[in-house]
Amino acid sequence: MPFRSQFIIIEDNLIDQFVTKKLLKKGLDINPLYTANNGKEGIDWLIKNPNHHSLIILLDIQMPIMNGFEFLDEFAKLPEMIKDRIEIFVLSSTLDSDEIRKVKENKYVSDFWNKPFRLELLQKTFV
């Protein structure tokens, strides 16, 4: 049975996009699955697609054009009707304790996951 939430992956690395898509499709039968190559594309997608029932964002930190922190700043400015029913999970390979702390302190972030994350983590979190 397919998972009911929609997902958008905001990630600039095509290999990470591919791996994350495969895990979501295999573990949760996610379809459709949306991607944005940076935070700006992610914000633009949210503005153009405000009528989701439940949306999960998988957000990278280090990206060109608009990074994950800049995305979170812009996300905070969006109308509540867009932010409502969105959960954000930050996926990163960062070891920078200041970045990790900053992510975990952000009120819009549900959790921080190290890359690469495992299928079991997806299933434990969303099933």
CSV table of N, CA and C in Angstrom, one decimal:
chain,number,residue,atom,x,y,z
A,1,MET,N,0.8,-1.2,0.0
A,1,MET,CA,0.0,0.0,0.0
A,1,MET,C,0.9,1.2,0.0
A,2,PRO,N,0.7,2.2,-0.9
A,2,PRO,CA,1.5,3.4,-1.0
A,2,PRO,C,1.3,4.3,0.3
A,3,PHE,N,2.4,4.9,0.6
A,3,PHE,CA,2.5,5.9,1.7
A,3,PHE,C,1.6,7.1,1.3
A,4,ARG,N,0.9,7.7,2.2
A,4,ARG,CA,-0.1,8.7,1.8
A,4,ARG,C,0.5,10.1,1.7
A,5,SER,N,1.6,10.4,2.3
A,5,SER,CA,2.2,11.7,2.2
A,5,SER,C,2.9,11.9,0.9
A,6,GLN,N,3.0,13.1,0.5
A,6,GLN,CA,3.9,13.4,-0.7
A,6,GLN,C,5.3,13.8,-0.2
A,7,PHE,N,6.3,13.6,-1.0
A,7,PHE,CA,7.6,13.9,-0.6
A,7,PHE,C,8.3,14.8,-1.7
A,8,ILE,N,9.1,15.7,-1.2
A,8,ILE,CA,9.9,16.5,-2.1
A,8,ILE,C,11.4,16.4,-1.5
A,9,ILE,N,12.3,16.1,-2.4
A,9,ILE,CA,13.7,16.0,-2.0
A,9,ILE,C,14.3,17.3,-2.5
A,10,ILE,N,14.9,18.1,-1.6
A,10,ILE,CA,15.6,19.3,-2.0
A,10,ILE,C,17.1,19.0,-1.8
A,11,GLU,N,17.8,18.7,-2.9
A,11,GLU,CA,19.1,18.2,-2.9
A,11,GLU,C,19.8,18.5,-4.2
A,12,ASP,N,21.0,19.0,-4.2
A,12,ASP,CA,21.7,19.3,-5.4
A,12,ASP,C,22.5,18.2,-6.0
A,13,ASN,N,22.9,17.2,-5.2
A,13,ASN,CA,23.7,16.1,-5.7
A,13,ASN,C,22.8,15.0,-6.3
A,14,LEU,N,23.0,14.8,-7.6
A,14,LEU,CA,22.2,13.9,-8.4
A,14,LEU,C,22.3,12.5,-7.9
A,15,ILE,N,23.5,12.1,-7.4
A,15,ILE,CA,23.6,10.7,-6.9
A,15,ILE,C,22.8,10.6,-5.6
A,16,ASP,N,22.9,11.6,-4.7
A,16,ASP,CA,22.1,11.5,-3.5
A,16,ASP,C,20.6,11.6,-3.8
A,17,GLN,N,20.2,12.3,-4.8
A,17,GLN,CA,18.8,12.3,-5.2
A,17,GLN,C,18.3,10.9,-5.7
A,18,PHE,N,19.2,10.3,-6.5
A,18,PHE,CA,18.9,9.0,-7.0
A,18,PHE,C,18.7,7.9,-5.9
A,19,VAL,N,19.7,7.9,-5.0
A,19,VAL,CA,19.7,7.0,-3.8
A,19,VAL,C,18.4,7.2,-3.0
A,20,THR,N,18.1,8.5,-2.6
A,20,THR,CA,17.0,8.8,-1.8
A,20,THR,C,15.7,8.4,-2.5
A,21,LYS,N,15.6,8.6,-3.8
A,21,LYS,CA,14.4,8.2,-4.5
A,21,LYS,C,14.2,6.7,-4.5
A,22,LYS,N,15.3,6.0,-4.7
A,22,LYS,CA,15.2,4.5,-4.7
A,22,LYS,C,14.7,4.0,-3.3
A,23,LEU,N,15.3,4.6,-2.2
A,23,LEU,CA,14.9,4.2,-0.9
A,23,LEU,C,13.4,4.5,-0.6
A,24,LEU,N,13.0,5.6,-1.0
A,24,LEU,CA,11.6,6.0,-0.8
A,24,LEU,C,10.6,5.1,-1.6
A,25,LYS,N,11.0,4.8,-2.8
A,25,LYS,CA,10.1,4.0,-3.6
A,25,LYS,C,10.1,2.5,-3.1
A,26,LYS,N,11.3,2.1,-2.7
A,26,LYS,CA,11.4,0.7,-2.2
A,26,LYS,C,10.8,0.5,-0.9
A,27,GLY,N,11.1,1.4,0.0
A,27,GLY,CA,10.6,1.3,1.4
A,27,GLY,C,9.2,1.7,1.7
A,28,LEU,N,8.7,2.7,1.0
A,28,LEU,CA,7.4,3.3,1.3
A,28,LEU,C,6.5,3.4,0.1
A,29,ASP,N,6.9,2.9,-1.1
A,29,ASP,CA,6.1,2.9,-2.3
A,29,ASP,C,5.7,4.3,-2.6
A,30,ILE,N,6.6,5.3,-2.5
A,30,ILE,CA,6.3,6.7,-2.8
A,30,ILE,C,6.2,6.9,-4.3
A,31,ASN,N,5.0,7.5,-4.7
A,31,ASN,CA,4.8,7.9,-6.1
A,31,ASN,C,3.6,8.8,-6.1
A,32,PRO,N,3.7,10.0,-6.6
A,32,PRO,CA,4.9,10.6,-7.2
A,32,PRO,C,5.9,11.1,-6.1
A,33,LEU,N,7.1,11.4,-6.6
A,33,LEU,CA,8.1,11.9,-5.8
A,33,LEU,C,8.7,13.1,-6.5
A,34,TYR,N,8.8,14.2,-5.8
A,34,TYR,CA,9.3,15.5,-6.4
A,34,TYR,C,10.7,15.8,-6.0
A,35,THR,N,11.4,16.5,-6.8
A,35,THR,CA,12.8,16.9,-6.5
A,35,THR,C,13.0,18.4,-6.9
A,36,ALA,N,13.8,19.0,-6.1
A,36,ALA,CA,14.3,20.4,-6.4
A,36,ALA,C,15.8,20.4,-6.2
A,37,ASN,N,16.5,21.1,-7.0
A,37,ASN,CA,18.0,21.0,-7.0
A,37,ASN,C,18.6,22.0,-6.0
A,38,ASN,N,17.9,22.8,-5.4
A,38,ASN,CA,18.4,23.8,-4.4
A,38,ASN,C,17.2,24.4,-3.7
A,39,GLY,N,17.5,25.1,-2.6
A,39,GLY,CA,16.4,25.7,-1.8
A,39,GLY,C,15.5,26.6,-2.5
A,40,LYS,N,16.0,27.4,-3.5
A,40,LYS,CA,15.1,28.3,-4.3
A,40,LYS,C,14.1,27.5,-5.1
A,41,GLU,N,14.5,26.5,-5.7
A,41,GLU,CA,13.6,25.6,-6.5
A,41,GLU,C,12.6,25.0,-5.5
A,42,GLY,N,13.0,24.7,-4.3
A,42,GLY,CA,12.1,24.1,-3.3
A,42,GLY,C,11.0,25.1,-2.9
A,43,ILE,N,11.4,26.3,-2.6
A,43,ILE,CA,10.5,27.4,-2.2
A,43,ILE,C,9.5,27.6,-3.4
A,44,ASP,N,10.1,27.7,-4.6
A,44,ASP,CA,9.2,28.0,-5.7
A,44,ASP,C,8.2,26.8,-5.9
A,45,TRP,N,8.6,25.6,-5.7
A,45,TRP,CA,7.7,24.4,-5.8
A,45,TRP,C,6.6,24.6,-4.7
A,46,LEU,N,7.0,24.9,-3.5
A,46,LEU,CA,5.9,25.0,-2.4
A,46,LEU,C,4.9,26.1,-2.8
A,47,ILE,N,5.4,27.2,-3.3
A,47,ILE,CA,4.4,28.3,-3.7
A,47,ILE,C,3.5,27.9,-4.8
A,48,LYS,N,4.0,27.1,-5.8
A,48,LYS,CA,3.2,26.7,-6.9
A,48,LYS,C,2.3,25.5,-6.6
A,49,ASN,N,2.6,24.8,-5.5
A,49,ASN,CA,1.9,23.6,-5.1
A,49,ASN,C,1.4,23.7,-3.6
A,50,PRO,N,0.5,24.7,-3.3
A,50,PRO,CA,0.2,24.9,-1.9
A,50,PRO,C,-0.9,23.9,-1.4
A,51,ASN,N,-1.5,23.2,-2.2
A,51,ASN,CA,-2.7,22.4,-1.8
A,51,ASN,C,-2.4,20.9,-1.5
A,52,HIS,N,-1.3,20.6,-0.8
A,52,HIS,CA,-1.0,19.3,-0.4
A,52,HIS,C,-1.7,18.9,0.9
A,53,HIS,N,-2.0,17.6,1.0
A,53,HIS,CA,-2.6,17.2,2.2
A,53,HIS,C,-1.6,16.9,3.3
A,54,SER,N,-0.5,16.4,2.9
A,54,SER,CA,0.6,16.1,3.8
A,54,SER,C,1.9,16.0,3.0
A,55,LEU,N,2.9,16.8,3.4
A,55,LEU,CA,4.1,16.9,2.6
A,55,LEU,C,5.3,16.7,3.5
A,56,ILE,N,6.2,15.9,3.1
A,56,ILE,CA,7.5,15.7,3.8
A,56,ILE,C,8.6,16.2,2.9
A,57,ILE,N,9.4,17.1,3.5
A,57,ILE,CA,10.5,17.7,2.8
A,57,ILE,C,11.8,17.0,3.3
A,58,LEU,N,12.6,16.5,2.4
A,58,LEU,CA,13.9,16.0,2.8
A,58,LEU,C,14.9,17.0,2.2
A,59,LEU,N,15.6,17.7,3.1
A,59,LEU,CA,16.3,18.9,2.8
A,59,LEU,C,17.8,18.7,3.1
A,60,ASP,N,18.6,19.0,2.1
A,60,ASP,CA,20.1,19.1,2.2
A,60,ASP,C,20.5,20.4,2.8
A,61,ILE,N,21.7,20.5,3.4
A,61,ILE,CA,22.1,21.8,3.9
A,61,ILE,C,23.0,22.5,2.9
A,62,GLN,N,24.0,21.9,2.4
A,62,GLN,CA,25.0,22.5,1.5
A,62,GLN,C,24.5,22.4,0.0
A,63,MET,N,24.0,23.5,-0.5
A,63,MET,CA,23.6,23.5,-1.9
A,63,MET,C,23.9,24.9,-2.5
A,64,PRO,N,24.1,25.0,-3.8
A,64,PRO,CA,24.3,26.3,-4.4
A,64,PRO,C,23.0,27.1,-4.5
A,65,ILE,N,23.1,28.3,-4.9
A,65,ILE,CA,22.0,29.2,-5.1
A,65,ILE,C,21.2,29.5,-3.8
A,66,MET,N,20.6,28.6,-3.1
A,66,MET,CA,20.0,28.8,-1.8
A,66,MET,C,20.3,27.5,-1.0
A,67,ASN,N,21.0,27.6,0.1
A,67,ASN,CA,21.3,26.4,0.9
A,67,ASN,C,20.2,26.1,1.8
A,68,GLY,N,20.3,25.0,2.6
A,68,GLY,CA,19.2,24.6,3.5
A,68,GLY,C,18.9,25.6,4.6
A,69,PHE,N,19.8,26.3,5.1
A,69,PHE,CA,19.5,27.3,6.1
A,69,PHE,C,18.8,28.5,5.5
A,70,GLU,N,19.2,28.9,4.3
A,70,GLU,CA,18.5,30.0,3.6
A,70,GLU,C,17.0,29.5,3.3
A,71,PHE,N,16.9,28.2,2.9
A,71,PHE,CA,15.6,27.7,2.6
A,71,PHE,C,14.7,27.8,3.9
A,72,LEU,N,15.2,27.4,5.0
A,72,LEU,CA,14.5,27.5,6.3
A,72,LEU,C,14.1,28.9,6.6
A,73,ASP,N,14.9,29.8,6.3
A,73,ASP,CA,14.6,31.3,6.6
A,73,ASP,C,13.4,31.7,5.7
A,74,GLU,N,13.5,31.3,4.4
A,74,GLU,CA,12.4,31.7,3.5
A,74,GLU,C,11.1,30.9,3.8
A,75,PHE,N,11.3,29.6,4.2
A,75,PHE,CA,10.1,28.8,4.6
A,75,PHE,C,9.3,29.5,5.7
A,76,ALA,N,10.1,30.1,6.7
A,76,ALA,CA,9.4,30.7,7.8
A,76,ALA,C,8.6,31.9,7.4
A,77,LYS,N,8.9,32.5,6.2
A,77,LYS,CA,8.1,33.7,5.7
A,77,LYS,C,6.9,33.3,4.9
A,78,LEU,N,6.7,32.0,4.6
A,78,LEU,CA,5.6,31.6,3.8
A,78,LEU,C,4.3,31.6,4.6
A,79,PRO,N,3.2,31.8,3.9
A,79,PRO,CA,1.9,31.8,4.6
A,79,PRO,C,1.6,30.5,5.4
A,80,GLU,N,0.9,30.6,6.5
A,80,GLU,CA,0.7,29.4,7.3
A,80,GLU,C,-0.1,28.3,6.4
A,81,MET,N,-0.9,28.7,5.5
A,81,MET,CA,-1.6,27.7,4.7
A,81,MET,C,-0.7,26.9,3.9
A,82,ILE,N,0.5,27.4,3.5
A,82,ILE,CA,1.5,26.6,2.8
A,82,ILE,C,2.3,25.7,3.8
A,83,LYS,N,2.7,26.3,4.9
A,83,LYS,CA,3.5,25.6,5.9
A,83,LYS,C,2.7,24.5,6.7
A,84,ASP,N,1.4,24.7,6.7
A,84,ASP,CA,0.6,23.7,7.4
A,84,ASP,C,0.7,22.3,6.8
A,85,ARG,N,0.8,21.3,7.7
A,85,ARG,CA,0.9,19.9,7.3
A,85,ARG,C,2.2,19.6,6.5
A,86,ILE,N,3.3,20.3,6.8
A,86,ILE,CA,4.6,20.0,6.2
A,86,ILE,C,5.5,19.6,7.3
A,87,GLU,N,6.3,18.5,7.1
A,87,GLU,CA,7.3,18.1,8.0
A,87,GLU,C,8.7,18.2,7.3
A,88,ILE,N,9.7,18.7,7.9
A,88,ILE,CA,11.0,18.9,7.3
A,88,ILE,C,12.0,18.0,8.0
A,89,PHE,N,12.7,17.2,7.2
A,89,PHE,CA,13.8,16.4,7.7
A,89,PHE,C,15.1,16.8,7.0
A,90,VAL,N,16.1,17.2,7.7
A,90,VAL,CA,17.3,17.6,7.1
A,90,VAL,C,18.2,16.4,7.0
A,91,LEU,N,18.7,16.2,5.8
A,91,LEU,CA,19.7,15.1,5.5
A,91,LEU,C,21.0,15.7,5.1
A,92,SER,N,22.0,15.4,5.8
A,92,SER,CA,23.3,16.0,5.6
A,92,SER,C,24.5,15.1,6.0
A,93,SER,N,25.6,15.3,5.3
A,93,SER,CA,26.8,14.6,5.7
A,93,SER,C,27.7,15.4,6.5
A,94,THR,N,27.2,16.6,7.0
A,94,THR,CA,28.0,17.5,7.8
A,94,THR,C,28.5,16.9,9.1
A,95,LEU,N,29.7,17.3,9.5
A,95,LEU,CA,30.1,16.9,10.8
A,95,LEU,C,30.3,18.1,11.7
A,96,ASP,N,29.9,19.3,11.1
A,96,ASP,CA,30.0,20.6,11.8
A,96,ASP,C,29.0,20.6,13.0
A,97,SER,N,29.5,20.6,14.2
A,97,SER,CA,28.5,20.6,15.3
A,97,SER,C,27.7,21.9,15.4
A,98,ASP,N,28.2,23.0,14.9
A,98,ASP,CA,27.4,24.2,14.9
A,98,ASP,C,26.2,24.1,13.9
A,99,GLU,N,26.5,23.5,12.8
A,99,GLU,CA,25.4,23.3,11.8
A,99,GLU,C,24.4,22.4,12.3
A,100,ILE,N,24.8,21.3,12.9
A,100,ILE,CA,23.9,20.3,13.4
A,100,ILE,C,23.0,20.9,14.5
A,101,ARG,N,23.6,21.7,15.4
A,101,ARG,CA,22.9,22.3,16.5
A,101,ARG,C,21.9,23.3,15.9
A,102,LYS,N,22.3,24.1,14.9
A,102,LYS,CA,21.4,25.1,14.3
A,102,LYS,C,20.2,24.4,13.6
A,103,VAL,N,20.4,23.3,13.0
A,103,VAL,CA,19.4,22.5,12.4
A,103,VAL,C,18.4,22.0,13.5
A,104,LYS,N,18.9,21.4,14.5
A,104,LYS,CA,18.1,20.8,15.6
A,104,LYS,C,17.3,21.9,16.3
A,105,GLU,N,17.8,23.1,16.4
A,105,GLU,CA,17.1,24.2,17.1
A,105,GLU,C,16.0,24.8,16.2
A,106,ASN,N,16.0,24.6,14.9
A,106,ASN,CA,15.0,25.2,14.1
A,106,ASN,C,13.7,24.6,14.3
A,107,LYS,N,12.7,25.5,14.6
A,107,LYS,CA,11.4,25.0,14.9
A,107,LYS,C,10.6,24.3,13.8
A,108,TYR,N,11.1,24.4,12.6
A,108,TYR,CA,10.4,23.8,11.4
A,108,TYR,C,11.0,22.4,11.1
A,109,VAL,N,12.1,22.1,11.7
A,109,VAL,CA,12.8,20.8,11.4
A,109,VAL,C,12.4,19.7,12.4
A,110,SER,N,11.9,18.6,11.8
A,110,SER,CA,11.4,17.5,12.7
A,110,SER,C,12.6,16.7,13.2
A,111,ASP,N,13.6,16.5,12.3
A,111,ASP,CA,14.8,15.7,12.7
A,111,ASP,C,15.9,15.9,11.8
A,112,PHE,N,17.1,15.6,12.2
A,112,PHE,CA,18.3,15.7,11.4
A,112,PHE,C,18.8,14.2,11.2
A,113,TRP,N,19.1,13.9,10.0
A,113,TRP,CA,19.6,12.5,9.6
A,113,TRP,C,20.9,12.7,8.9
A,114,ASN,N,21.8,11.8,9.3
A,114,ASN,CA,23.1,11.8,8.6
A,114,ASN,C,22.9,11.0,7.2
A,115,LYS,N,23.6,11.5,6.2
A,115,LYS,CA,23.7,10.8,5.0
A,115,LYS,C,24.9,9.8,5.0
A,116,PRO,N,24.8,8.7,4.4
A,116,PRO,CA,23.5,8.1,3.8
A,116,PRO,C,22.7,7.5,4.9
A,117,PHE,N,21.3,7.8,4.8
A,117,PHE,CA,20.4,7.2,5.8
A,117,PHE,C,20.0,5.8,5.3
A,118,ARG,N,19.4,5.0,6.2
A,118,ARG,CA,19.1,3.7,5.8
A,118,ARG,C,17.6,3.5,5.7
A,119,LEU,N,17.2,2.5,4.9
A,119,LEU,CA,15.8,2.2,4.7
A,119,LEU,C,15.1,2.0,6.0
A,120,GLU,N,15.7,1.3,7.0
A,120,GLU,CA,15.0,1.0,8.2
A,120,GLU,C,14.6,2.3,8.9
A,121,LEU,N,15.4,3.4,8.8
A,121,LEU,CA,15.1,4.7,9.4
A,121,LEU,C,13.8,5.3,8.8
A,122,LEU,N,13.7,5.2,7.5
A,122,LEU,CA,12.5,5.6,6.8
A,122,LEU,C,11.3,4.9,7.3
A,123,GLN,N,11.4,3.6,7.3
A,123,GLN,CA,10.3,2.7,7.7
A,123,GLN,C,9.9,3.0,9.2
A,124,LYS,N,10.9,3.1,10.1
A,124,LYS,CA,10.6,3.4,11.5
A,124,LYS,C,10.0,4.7,11.7
A,125,THR,N,10.3,5.7,10.9
A,125,THR,CA,9.8,7.1,11.0
A,125,THR,C,8.4,7.2,10.4
A,126,PHE,N,8.2,6.6,9.3
A,126,PHE,CA,7.0,6.9,8.6
A,126,PHE,C,5.9,5.8,8.5
A,127,VAL,N,6.2,4.6,9.0
A,127,VAL,CA,5.3,3.5,8.9
A,127,VAL,C,4.7,3.3,10.3
